[in-house]
Amino acid sequence: MPHEDRIERALRASLAPTLQAGHPPKLAAAMQHAVFPGGARIRPKLTLAVAMACGEDDPALSDGVAAAIELLHCASLVHDDLPCFDAAETRRGRPSVHRAFGERLAVLAGDALIVAAFEVLGGSARRHLSRLPVLLRTVCHGVGMPMGIVAGQAWESEPQISLSDYQQAKTGALFAAATMAGAQAAGADGAPWRALGEQLGQTYQVADDIRDVMLDASALGKPGGQDVALGRPSTARELGLEGALAEFHRLVQATLLTVPVCPGASQFRQLIRHEANRLVPQQLMERVAAIA
Amino acid sequence: MPHEDRIERALRASLAPTLQAGHPPKLAAAMQHAVFPGGARIRPKLTLAVAMACGEDDPALSDGVAAAIELLHCASLVHDDLPCFDAAETRRGRPSVHRAFGERLAVLAGDALIVAAFEVLGGSARRHLSRLPVLLRTVCHGVGMPMGIVAGQAWESEPQISLSDYQQAKTGALFAAATMAGAQAAGADGAPWRALGEQLGQTYQVADDIRDVMLDASALGKPGGQDVALGRPSTARELGLEGALAEFHRLVQATLLTVPVCPGASQFRQLIRHEANRLVPQQLMERVAAIA
């Protein structure tokens, strides 16, 4: 089964218990809205790709881990879009959860998605229980304090921020969790996959900064120009657009070199090149060159 | 060591990782503010009391479970106090988290406390790994969809609510998780302890409704009269104050009868009587009798 299909199936299964008799219908609908239809699903794709590269022996576990990572990502988007943060009206080309369901249900949907992530993780390790503690730790480090995405978001409330620490926590941490947990789901050591995840996260964040400046809302599926409007740290703000593009390319090349030696290495590099072009297409590069 | 001390020590240990080098200081402070000093810590006390009654053989595990339950309770208070819900200015006699640290950090502190709960749970089961999946499931059911405290809160956004279903989810579910997980942490079956937890939760909720009507903010440590002001379902609103007090006493008696047969049963009943008097003191009863 293609990885895309495995991911959607695992996500549907992970939210199935929320639809059991007796559930509050609006919250269930808000959770579905937050998860389906999805974005690029890049984090769970990375999880499955790394699990494969490490000789995946328990697909139910990797599927559960991939779903957990994506549910946590979706939860963070729902809370990031809240009026007190970005006040984003749209997400993935549709109304954001707080816009469609109200602020209360958006707060609760984020909370419930975090819990659902840990429930699916706990339920996936039946065959390899010994892998569960390290998987829990990896996932918690990716999202919680002191270095996960919640911490990254919290740096926006501090007067002094280091741009790289901020990006590492806000984006890199969950990418690193995605790659490390992929290895751990296959019974392998996660450590060699940390640097790859962190670098991919950094690359993704720089691409996001570039896209925020370059693209309009219809292409982004969410409001553009938010980093500048909200005074957020951004590579494009700090280095200028040309500098940010140069940084993006440097990171893509560095990431390609970080792929650990493994049977799936060349497929991995292909995935990275594909994603790089999806994030910052050639025509965008040319447009910048024309302006400069 | 007295249970009170075990709980505070376990909570301090569970938040220690959030204070590691490189953490965003305001979010760490907001998390501390949400957890210390605590309220009655009734849920983790129940967890430890049930673990003892079931022949506790792994105190590190029961401590971790108790801390996880309390962290999830604290997270729910932080989010419940947000401007979009209760907009509570005070909690436990001090400014609420959103009041002291702003709305953004309150959202993030709640999220980070949820993650910290699962991290401490995952890290506590080293000696008895086989107990981890059922503990995760119990805790997730207590807080998530479709029947946990998040679902309970979501019922406030629905046009039709059954008061007992609402109270069961909003309060009973986490009490049931606290008692069941106490048994499971000791390697025992959680099921016989579910009814006790649910009934205690219901008793606690009715007492809370009574206190919301009877006590002023200084006695509550939070704003009074909120149920009526916010149009929330409440036993005191539905049955009147006398009816609610009668219901409270009926529930306390029923709860005393629900304690499963075990060596610690009489201590348990003592804990329940003590809590009942703490929640609705005799003098409050007399005041109602005088008014009626």
Coordinates of C-alpha atoms in Angstrom, one line a residue:
Chain A
M1 CA 0.0 0.0 0.0
P2 CA 1.4 3.5 -0.9
H3 CA 2.6 5.5 2.1
E4 CA 0.0 8.2 1.4
D5 CA -2.8 5.6 1.8
R6 CA -1.3 4.0 4.9
I7 CA -1.2 7.5 6.5
E8 CA -4.8 8.4 5.7
R9 CA -6.0 5.0 6.9
A10 CA -4.1 5.3 10.1
L11 CA -5.4 8.8 10.8
R12 CA -9.0 7.7 10.1
A13 CA -8.5 4.8 12.5
S14 CA -7.0 7.0 15.2
L15 CA -10.0 9.3 15.1
A16 CA -12.6 6.5 14.9
P17 CA -12.9 6.2 18.7
T18 CA -13.8 9.9 19.0
L19 CA -16.9 9.1 16.9
Q20 CA -18.3 6.4 19.3
A21 CA -21.8 6.7 20.6
G22 CA -22.2 9.6 23.1
H23 CA -19.6 11.9 21.7
P24 CA -20.2 15.7 21.5
P25 CA -20.8 16.1 17.8
K26 CA -19.3 19.6 17.2
L27 CA -16.0 18.7 18.8
A28 CA -15.8 15.5 16.8
A29 CA -16.5 17.5 13.6
A30 CA -13.9 20.1 14.6
M31 CA -11.3 17.4 15.0
Q32 CA -12.1 15.9 11.6
H33 CA -11.9 19.4 10.1
A34 CA -8.4 19.8 11.6
V35 CA -7.1 16.6 10.1
F36 CA -9.0 16.0 6.8
P37 CA -8.3 16.8 4.1
G38 CA -4.6 17.1 5.1
G39 CA -1.7 19.1 3.9
A40 CA 1.4 17.5 2.5
R41 CA 1.6 15.0 5.4
I42 CA 5.4 15.4 5.2
R43 CA 6.1 14.4 8.8
P44 CA 4.3 11.0 8.7
K45 CA 5.8 10.4 5.3
L46 CA 9.2 10.8 6.8
T47 CA 8.3 8.5 9.6
L48 CA 7.3 5.7 7.3
A49 CA 10.3 6.3 4.9
V50 CA 12.7 6.0 7.8
A51 CA 11.0 2.9 9.2
M52 CA 11.3 1.3 5.7
A53 CA 14.9 2.3 5.4
C54 CA 15.5 0.7 8.8
G55 CA 13.9 -2.6 7.8
E56 CA 10.3 -2.1 9.0
D57 CA 9.1 -5.2 10.8
D58 CA 5.9 -3.9 12.4
P59 CA 3.9 -1.8 10.0
A60 CA 1.0 -1.4 12.5
L61 CA 3.5 0.3 14.9
S62 CA 5.0 2.6 12.2
D63 CA 1.5 3.5 11.0
G64 CA 0.5 4.4 14.6
V65 CA 3.6 6.5 15.2
A66 CA 3.1 8.3 11.9
A67 CA -0.5 9.0 12.7
A68 CA 0.5 10.3 16.2
I69 CA 3.1 12.7 14.8
E70 CA 0.6 14.1 12.2
L71 CA -2.2 14.5 14.9
L72 CA 0.2 16.5 17.0
H73 CA 1.1 18.6 14.0
C74 CA -2.6 19.2 13.2
A75 CA -3.2 20.1 16.9
S76 CA -0.4 22.7 16.8
L77 CA -1.9 24.3 13.6
V78 CA -5.3 24.5 15.3
H79 CA -3.9 26.3 18.3
D80 CA -1.5 28.5 16.2
D81 CA -4.4 29.7 14.2
L82 CA -6.3 30.9 17.4
P83 CA -7.1 34.6 17.6
C84 CA -4.5 35.1 20.4
F85 CA -1.7 33.8 18.1
D86 CA -2.0 34.2 14.3
A87 CA -5.8 34.8 14.1
A88 CA -5.7 33.0 10.8
E89 CA -9.0 32.9 9.0
T90 CA -8.0 30.2 6.6
R91 CA -5.9 27.0 6.6
R92 CA -5.3 24.6 3.8
G93 CA -7.6 26.8 1.7
R94 CA -10.6 26.4 4.1
P95 CA -11.8 28.3 7.2
S96 CA -9.5 27.6 10.1
V97 CA -11.0 25.5 12.9
H98 CA -11.7 28.5 15.2
R99 CA -13.3 30.3 12.2
A100 CA -15.5 27.3 11.4
F101 CA -16.3 26.1 14.9
G102 CA -15.5 29.0 17.3
E103 CA -12.6 29.6 19.6
R104 CA -13.8 27.2 22.4
L105 CA -14.0 24.2 20.1
A106 CA -10.7 25.1 18.5
V107 CA -9.0 25.0 21.9
L108 CA -10.7 21.7 22.8
A109 CA -10.0 20.2 19.4
G110 CA -6.3 20.9 19.8
D111 CA -6.3 19.3 23.2
A112 CA -8.3 16.3 22.1
L113 CA -5.9 15.8 19.1
I114 CA -2.9 15.7 21.5
V115 CA -4.6 13.1 23.6
A116 CA -5.7 11.1 20.6
A117 CA -2.0 11.1 19.4
F118 CA -0.9 9.4 22.7
E119 CA -3.8 7.0 22.6
V120 CA -2.9 5.8 19.1
L121 CA 0.7 5.5 20.1
G122 CA -0.1 3.4 23.2
G123 CA -2.4 1.2 21.2
S124 CA 0.0 0.5 18.4
A125 CA 2.8 -1.2 20.3
R126 CA 1.1 -4.4 21.1
R127 CA 3.6 -6.6 19.2
H128 CA 6.7 -4.7 20.3
L129 CA 5.9 -3.2 23.7
S130 CA 9.6 -2.7 24.5
R131 CA 9.7 0.0 21.9
L132 CA 6.9 2.1 23.5
P133 CA 8.8 4.0 26.2
V134 CA 11.5 5.3 23.8
L135 CA 8.8 6.2 21.3
L136 CA 6.8 8.1 23.9
R137 CA 9.9 10.0 25.0
T138 CA 10.8 10.9 21.4
V139 CA 7.4 12.2 20.6
C140 CA 7.1 14.1 23.9
H141 CA 10.5 15.8 23.2
G142 CA 9.3 16.8 19.8
V143 CA 6.2 18.6 21.0
G144 CA 6.6 19.5 24.6
M145 CA 9.0 21.5 26.8
P146 CA 11.8 22.4 26.9
M147 CA 12.7 22.0 23.2
G148 CA 9.6 20.9 21.3
I149 CA 7.1 22.8 19.1
V150 CA 5.2 24.2 22.2
A151 CA 8.5 25.7 23.4
G152 CA 9.1 27.1 19.9
Q153 CA 5.8 28.8 19.9
A154 CA 6.5 30.2 23.4
W155 CA 9.8 31.8 22.2
E156 CA 7.5 34.3 20.3
S157 CA 6.5 35.6 23.8
E158 CA 10.1 36.3 24.8
P159 CA 12.0 39.6 24.3
Q160 CA 15.2 37.8 23.2
I161 CA 15.1 35.0 20.5
S162 CA 17.9 33.3 18.7
L163 CA 16.4 32.6 15.2
S164 CA 18.0 29.2 14.9
D165 CA 17.0 28.0 18.4
Y166 CA 13.5 29.3 17.6
Q167 CA 13.2 27.5 14.3
Q168 CA 14.8 24.4 15.7
A169 CA 12.1 24.2 18.4
K170 CA 9.2 25.4 16.4
T171 CA 9.8 23.2 13.4
G172 CA 12.9 21.1 13.7
A173 CA 11.9 19.3 16.8
L174 CA 8.9 17.6 15.3
F175 CA 10.7 16.7 12.1
A176 CA 13.5 15.2 14.3
A177 CA 10.8 13.3 16.2
A178 CA 9.3 12.1 12.9
T179 CA 12.6 10.6 11.6
M180 CA 13.8 9.3 15.0
A181 CA 10.5 7.6 15.8
G182 CA 10.4 6.0 12.3
A183 CA 13.7 4.3 13.2
Q184 CA 12.5 3.4 16.7
A185 CA 9.3 1.9 15.4
A186 CA 11.4 -0.5 13.3
G187 CA 13.5 -1.4 16.4
A188 CA 16.5 0.7 15.3
D189 CA 18.4 3.4 17.1
G190 CA 16.8 6.8 16.5
A191 CA 19.9 8.9 17.2
P192 CA 21.5 8.7 13.7
W193 CA 18.3 10.1 12.3
R194 CA 18.0 13.1 14.5
A195 CA 20.3 15.4 12.5
L196 CA 18.4 14.6 9.3
G197 CA 15.1 15.5 10.9
E198 CA 16.5 18.7 12.4
Q199 CA 18.0 19.8 9.1
L200 CA 14.8 19.0 7.2
G201 CA 12.8 21.0 9.7
Q202 CA 15.1 23.9 9.3
T203 CA 14.9 23.7 5.5
Y204 CA 11.1 23.5 5.7
Q205 CA 11.0 26.6 8.0
V206 CA 13.1 28.6 5.7
A207 CA 11.0 27.6 2.7
D208 CA 7.9 28.6 4.7
D209 CA 9.4 32.0 5.4
I210 CA 10.1 32.5 1.7
R211 CA 6.6 31.3 0.7
D212 CA 5.1 33.7 3.3
V213 CA 6.7 36.6 1.5
M214 CA 6.4 35.4 -2.1
L215 CA 3.0 33.8 -2.4
D216 CA -0.5 35.1 -1.9
A217 CA -3.2 33.6 0.2
S218 CA -4.8 31.5 -2.6
A219 CA -1.5 29.7 -3.3
L220 CA -0.7 29.2 0.4
G221 CA -4.2 28.2 1.5
K222 CA -3.6 30.5 4.5
P223 CA -3.0 34.3 4.9
G224 CA 0.4 35.5 3.4
G225 CA 2.7 38.1 4.8
Q226 CA 2.0 37.0 8.4
D227 CA 5.6 36.9 9.6
V228 CA 6.1 40.6 8.8
A229 CA 2.6 41.6 9.9
L230 CA 3.0 39.8 13.3
G231 CA 6.7 40.8 13.7
R232 CA 7.8 37.2 13.9
P233 CA 11.4 36.1 13.4
S234 CA 11.9 35.0 9.8
T235 CA 14.8 34.1 7.6
A236 CA 13.4 36.2 4.8
R237 CA 13.1 39.2 7.1
E238 CA 16.6 38.7 8.4
L239 CA 18.6 37.8 5.2
G240 CA 16.3 39.3 2.6
L241 CA 14.6 37.2 -0.1
E242 CA 17.8 36.4 -2.1
G243 CA 19.7 35.5 1.1
A244 CA 16.8 33.3 2.3
L245 CA 16.8 31.4 -1.1
A246 CA 20.6 30.9 -0.9
E247 CA 20.1 29.6 2.6
F248 CA 17.4 27.3 1.4
H249 CA 19.6 25.8 -1.2
R250 CA 22.5 25.4 1.2
L251 CA 20.2 23.5 3.6
V252 CA 18.8 21.2 0.9
Q253 CA 22.4 20.2 -0.1
A254 CA 23.4 19.7 3.5
T255 CA 20.3 17.6 4.2
L256 CA 21.1 15.4 1.2
L257 CA 24.5 14.7 2.8
T258 CA 23.0 13.9 6.2
V259 CA 21.0 10.8 5.1
P260 CA 22.5 8.0 7.0
V261 CA 24.0 5.0 5.1
C262 CA 21.2 2.6 4.7
P263 CA 19.5 0.5 1.9
G264 CA 16.8 3.2 1.4
A265 CA 19.3 6.2 1.2
S266 CA 18.8 7.0 -2.5
Q267 CA 15.0 6.9 -2.2
F268 CA 15.3 9.2 0.7
R269 CA 17.4 11.7 -1.2
Q270 CA 14.7 11.5 -4.0
L271 CA 12.0 12.4 -1.4
I272 CA 14.0 15.3 -0.2
R273 CA 14.6 16.7 -3.7
H274 CA 10.9 16.2 -4.5
E275 CA 9.9 18.1 -1.3
A276 CA 12.4 20.9 -2.0
N277 CA 10.9 21.5 -5.4
R278 CA 7.3 21.3 -4.0
L279 CA 8.1 23.9 -1.4
V280 CA 10.1 26.4 -3.5
P281 CA 9.4 25.6 -7.1
Q282 CA 11.9 26.5 -9.8
Q283 CA 9.6 29.3 -11.1
L284 CA 9.6 31.0 -7.7
M285 CA 13.4 31.0 -7.8
E286 CA 13.3 32.5 -11.3
R287 CA 10.9 35.2 -10.2
V288 CA 13.3 36.2 -7.4
A289 CA 16.2 36.3 -9.8
A290 CA 14.2 38.6 -12.1
I291 CA 13.5 41.0 -9.2
A292 CA 17.0 41.0 -7.9
Chain B
M1 CA 6.2 9.2 53.2
P2 CA 2.7 10.8 53.4
H3 CA 0.8 10.7 50.2
E4 CA 0.7 14.6 50.1
D5 CA 4.5 14.6 50.0
R6 CA 4.8 11.9 47.4
I7 CA 2.4 13.8 45.1
E8 CA 4.3 17.1 45.4
R9 CA 7.7 15.4 44.9
A10 CA 6.4 13.5 41.8
L11 CA 4.9 16.7 40.4
R12 CA 8.2 18.6 40.9
A13 CA 10.1 15.8 39.3
S14 CA 7.7 15.7 36.3
L15 CA 8.2 19.4 35.6
A16 CA 12.0 19.3 36.2
P17 CA 12.8 18.4 32.5
T18 CA 10.9 21.6 31.4
L19 CA 13.5 23.7 33.3
Q20 CA 16.5 22.2 31.4
A21 CA 18.9 24.7 29.8
G22 CA 17.5 26.3 26.7
H23 CA 13.8 26.4 27.8
P24 CA 11.7 29.5 27.2
P25 CA 11.4 31.0 30.7
K26 CA 7.9 32.5 30.6
L27 CA 6.3 29.2 29.5
A28 CA 8.2 27.3 32.2
A29 CA 7.0 29.9 34.8
A30 CA 3.4 29.6 33.5
M31 CA 3.5 25.8 33.9
Q32 CA 4.9 26.1 37.5
H33 CA 2.2 28.7 38.3
A34 CA -0.5 26.3 37.0
V35 CA 0.7 23.4 39.2
F36 CA 2.2 25.0 42.4
P37 CA 0.9 25.6 44.9
G38 CA -1.9 23.1 44.2
G39 CA -5.5 22.7 45.2
A40 CA -6.7 19.7 47.2
R41 CA -4.9 17.2 44.9
I42 CA -7.9 15.0 45.4
R43 CA -7.4 13.0 42.1
P44 CA -3.8 12.0 42.7
K45 CA -4.6 11.2 46.4
L46 CA -7.3 8.8 45.1
T47 CA -4.8 7.2 42.7
L48 CA -2.3 6.6 45.5
A49 CA -5.0 5.4 47.9
V50 CA -6.4 2.9 45.4
A51 CA -2.8 1.7 44.6
M52 CA -2.2 1.1 48.3
A53 CA -5.6 -0.7 48.7
C54 CA -4.6 -3.0 45.8
G55 CA -1.2 -3.9 47.3
E56 CA 1.0 -1.3 45.7
D57 CA 4.3 -3.0 44.6
D58 CA 5.8 -0.2 42.4
P59 CA 5.6 3.2 44.2
A60 CA 7.5 4.9 41.4
L61 CA 4.8 3.9 38.9
S62 CA 1.9 5.0 41.2
D63 CA 3.7 8.3 41.8
G64 CA 4.1 8.8 38.1
V65 CA 0.5 8.0 37.4
A66 CA -0.7 10.3 40.1
A67 CA 1.4 13.1 38.8
A68 CA 0.2 12.5 35.3
I69 CA -3.5 12.7 36.4
E70 CA -2.9 15.9 38.3
L71 CA -1.0 17.5 35.5
L72 CA -3.9 16.8 33.2
H73 CA -6.3 18.3 35.7
C74 CA -4.1 21.4 36.0
A75 CA -4.0 21.7 32.2
S76 CA -7.8 21.6 32.0
L77 CA -8.1 24.3 34.6
V78 CA -5.7 26.6 32.7
H79 CA -7.7 26.1 29.5
D80 CA -11.1 26.4 31.2
D81 CA -10.0 29.8 32.7
L82 CA -9.2 31.2 29.2
P83 CA -11.2 34.3 28.1
C84 CA -13.1 32.2 25.5
F85 CA -14.4 29.9 28.3
D86 CA -14.8 31.1 31.9
A87 CA -12.6 34.2 31.6
A88 CA -11.7 33.6 35.2
E89 CA -9.4 36.2 36.7
T90 CA -8.4 34.1 39.7
R91 CA -7.8 30.5 40.5
R92 CA -6.7 29.0 43.9
G93 CA -6.7 32.6 45.3
R94 CA -4.2 33.9 42.8
P95 CA -4.4 35.3 39.2
S96 CA -5.3 32.6 36.7
V97 CA -2.5 31.7 34.3
H98 CA -3.9 33.7 31.4
R99 CA -4.2 36.7 33.7
A100 CA -0.7 36.4 35.0
F101 CA 1.1 35.4 31.7
G102 CA -1.3 36.3 28.9
E103 CA -3.6 34.2 26.8
R104 CA -0.9 32.8 24.4
L105 CA 1.2 31.4 27.3
A106 CA -1.9 30.0 28.9
V107 CA -2.8 28.0 25.8
L108 CA 0.8 26.8 25.5
A109 CA 1.1 26.0 29.2
G110 CA -2.0 23.8 29.0
D111 CA -0.7 22.0 25.9
A112 CA 2.8 21.5 27.5
L113 CA 1.2 20.1 30.7
I114 CA -0.7 17.6 28.7
V115 CA 2.5 16.5 27.0
A116 CA 4.4 16.4 30.3
A117 CA 1.7 14.1 31.7
F118 CA 2.3 11.5 29.0
E119 CA 6.0 11.9 29.3
V120 CA 6.0 11.2 33.1
L121 CA 3.6 8.3 32.5
G122 CA 5.9 6.7 29.9
G123 CA 8.9 7.2 32.1
S124 CA 7.4 5.7 35.2
A125 CA 6.8 2.2 33.9
R126 CA 10.3 0.9 33.7
R127 CA 9.9 -1.9 36.2
H128 CA 6.4 -2.9 34.9
L129 CA 6.3 -2.1 31.3
S130 CA 3.4 -4.5 30.7
R131 CA 1.2 -2.1 32.7
L132 CA 1.9 0.9 30.4
P133 CA -0.6 0.3 27.6
V134 CA -3.6 -0.1 29.9
L135 CA -2.5 2.9 31.9
L136 CA -2.2 5.0 28.8
R137 CA -5.6 3.9 27.6
T138 CA -7.2 4.7 31.0
V139 CA -5.7 8.1 31.2
C140 CA -6.6 9.0 27.6
H141 CA -10.2 7.9 28.1
G142 CA -10.3 10.2 31.2
V143 CA -9.3 13.3 29.3
G144 CA -9.9 12.8 25.6
M145 CA -12.8 12.1 23.3
P146 CA -15.5 10.8 23.3
M147 CA -16.1 10.7 27.1
G148 CA -13.3 12.5 28.9
I149 CA -13.0 16.0 30.4
V150 CA -12.4 17.6 26.9
A151 CA -15.7 16.1 25.7
G152 CA -17.4 17.3 28.9
Q153 CA -16.2 20.8 28.2
A154 CA -17.4 20.5 24.6
W155 CA -20.9 19.6 25.7
E156 CA -21.2 23.3 26.8
S157 CA -21.1 24.2 23.1
E158 CA -24.0 21.9 22.2
P159 CA -27.7 23.0 22.3
Q160 CA -28.9 19.8 24.0
I161 CA -27.1 18.5 27.1
S162 CA -28.0 15.8 29.5
L163 CA -26.8 17.1 32.9
S164 CA -25.6 13.7 34.1
D165 CA -23.8 12.9 30.9
Y166 CA -22.2 16.3 31.0
Q167 CA -21.1 16.0 34.6
Q168 CA -19.9 12.4 34.0
A169 CA -17.6 13.6 31.2
K170 CA -16.5 16.9 32.7
T171 CA -15.7 15.6 36.1
G172 CA -16.5 11.9 36.6
A173 CA -14.2 10.7 33.8
L174 CA -11.0 11.9 35.3
F175 CA -12.0 10.7 38.8
A176 CA -12.7 7.3 37.2
A177 CA -9.3 7.4 35.5
A178 CA -7.7 8.3 38.8
T179 CA -9.1 5.3 40.7
M180 CA -8.8 2.8 37.8
A181 CA -5.2 3.9 37.1
G182 CA -4.4 3.5 40.8
A183 CA -5.4 -0.1 40.6
Q184 CA -3.6 -0.7 37.3
A185 CA -0.4 0.9 38.6
A186 CA -0.5 -1.9 41.3
G187 CA -1.0 -4.6 38.7
A188 CA -4.7 -5.0 39.6
D189 CA -7.8 -4.8 37.4
G190 CA -9.1 -1.3 37.1
A191 CA -12.7 -2.1 36.3
P192 CA -14.0 -2.6 39.9
W193 CA -12.8 0.9 40.7
R194 CA -14.5 2.7 37.8
A195 CA -17.9 3.1 39.6
L196 CA -16.3 4.5 42.7
G197 CA -14.4 7.1 40.7
E198 CA -17.4 8.0 38.6
Q199 CA -19.6 8.4 41.7
L200 CA -16.9 10.4 43.5
G201 CA -16.6 12.7 40.5
Q202 CA -20.4 13.2 40.5
T203 CA -20.3 14.0 44.2
Y204 CA -17.5 16.4 43.7
Q205 CA -19.4 18.2 40.8
V206 CA -22.6 18.6 42.8
A207 CA -20.5 20.0 45.7
D208 CA -18.8 22.4 43.3
D209 CA -22.2 23.5 42.0
I210 CA -23.3 24.1 45.6
R211 CA -20.1 26.0 46.5
D212 CA -20.4 28.1 43.3
V213 CA -23.8 29.4 44.6
M214 CA -23.0 29.6 48.3
L215 CA -19.5 30.8 48.7
D216 CA -17.9 34.1 47.6
A217 CA -14.7 34.5 45.6
S218 CA -12.5 34.8 48.7
A219 CA -13.6 31.4 50.0
L220 CA -13.5 29.7 46.6
G221 CA -10.2 31.2 45.4
K222 CA -12.0 31.8 42.1
P223 CA -15.0 33.8 41.0
G224 CA -18.3 32.6 42.5
G225 CA -21.7 32.5 40.7
Q226 CA -20.1 31.5 37.5
D227 CA -22.6 28.7 36.6
V228 CA -25.5 31.0 36.6
A229 CA -23.6 33.9 35.0
L230 CA -22.4 31.7 32.2
G231 CA -25.6 29.8 31.8
R232 CA -23.9 26.5 32.5
P233 CA -25.8 23.3 33.6
S234 CA -25.7 23.0 37.4
T235 CA -27.4 20.8 39.9
A236 CA -28.0 23.8 42.1
R237 CA -29.7 25.6 39.3
E238 CA -31.7 22.5 38.3
L239 CA -32.8 21.2 41.8
G240 CA -32.4 24.4 43.9
L241 CA -30.0 24.6 46.7
E242 CA -31.9 22.3 49.1
G243 CA -32.4 19.7 46.4
A244 CA -28.7 19.9 45.5
L245 CA -27.7 19.4 49.1
A246 CA -30.0 16.4 49.4
E247 CA -28.4 15.0 46.2
F248 CA -24.9 15.6 47.6
H249 CA -25.7 13.6 50.7
R250 CA -27.3 10.8 48.7
L251 CA -24.2 10.6 46.5
V252 CA -21.8 10.5 49.5
Q253 CA -23.8 7.6 51.0
A254 CA -23.9 5.8 47.7
T255 CA -20.1 6.3 47.2
L256 CA -19.4 4.9 50.6
L257 CA -21.2 1.7 49.5
T258 CA -19.3 1.5 46.2
V259 CA -15.8 1.0 47.8
P260 CA -14.8 -2.5 46.6
V261 CA -14.0 -5.1 49.2
C262 CA -10.2 -4.7 49.9
P263 CA -7.9 -4.4 52.9
G264 CA -7.9 -0.6 52.6
A265 CA -11.7 -0.2 52.4
S266 CA -12.2 1.5 55.8
Q267 CA -9.4 4.0 55.2
F268 CA -11.0 4.7 51.9
R269 CA -14.4 5.5 53.5
Q270 CA -12.6 7.7 55.9
L271 CA -11.0 9.7 53.0
I272 CA -14.4 10.1 51.4
R273 CA -16.0 11.4 54.6
H274 CA -13.1 13.8 55.1
E275 CA -13.4 15.1 51.5
A276 CA -17.2 15.4 51.8
N277 CA -16.9 17.6 54.9
R278 CA -14.1 19.6 53.3
L279 CA -16.2 20.3 50.2
V280 CA -19.5 21.0 51.9
P281 CA -18.8 21.8 55.6
Q282 CA -21.4 21.3 58.2
Q283 CA -21.8 25.0 58.8
L284 CA -22.7 25.5 55.1
M285 CA -25.5 22.8 55.5
E286 CA -26.8 24.7 58.5
R287 CA -26.8 28.0 56.7
V288 CA -29.0 26.5 54.0
A289 CA -31.3 25.0 56.6
A290 CA -31.7 28.4 58.1
I291 CA -32.6 30.0 54.8
A292 CA -35.0 27.3 53.8

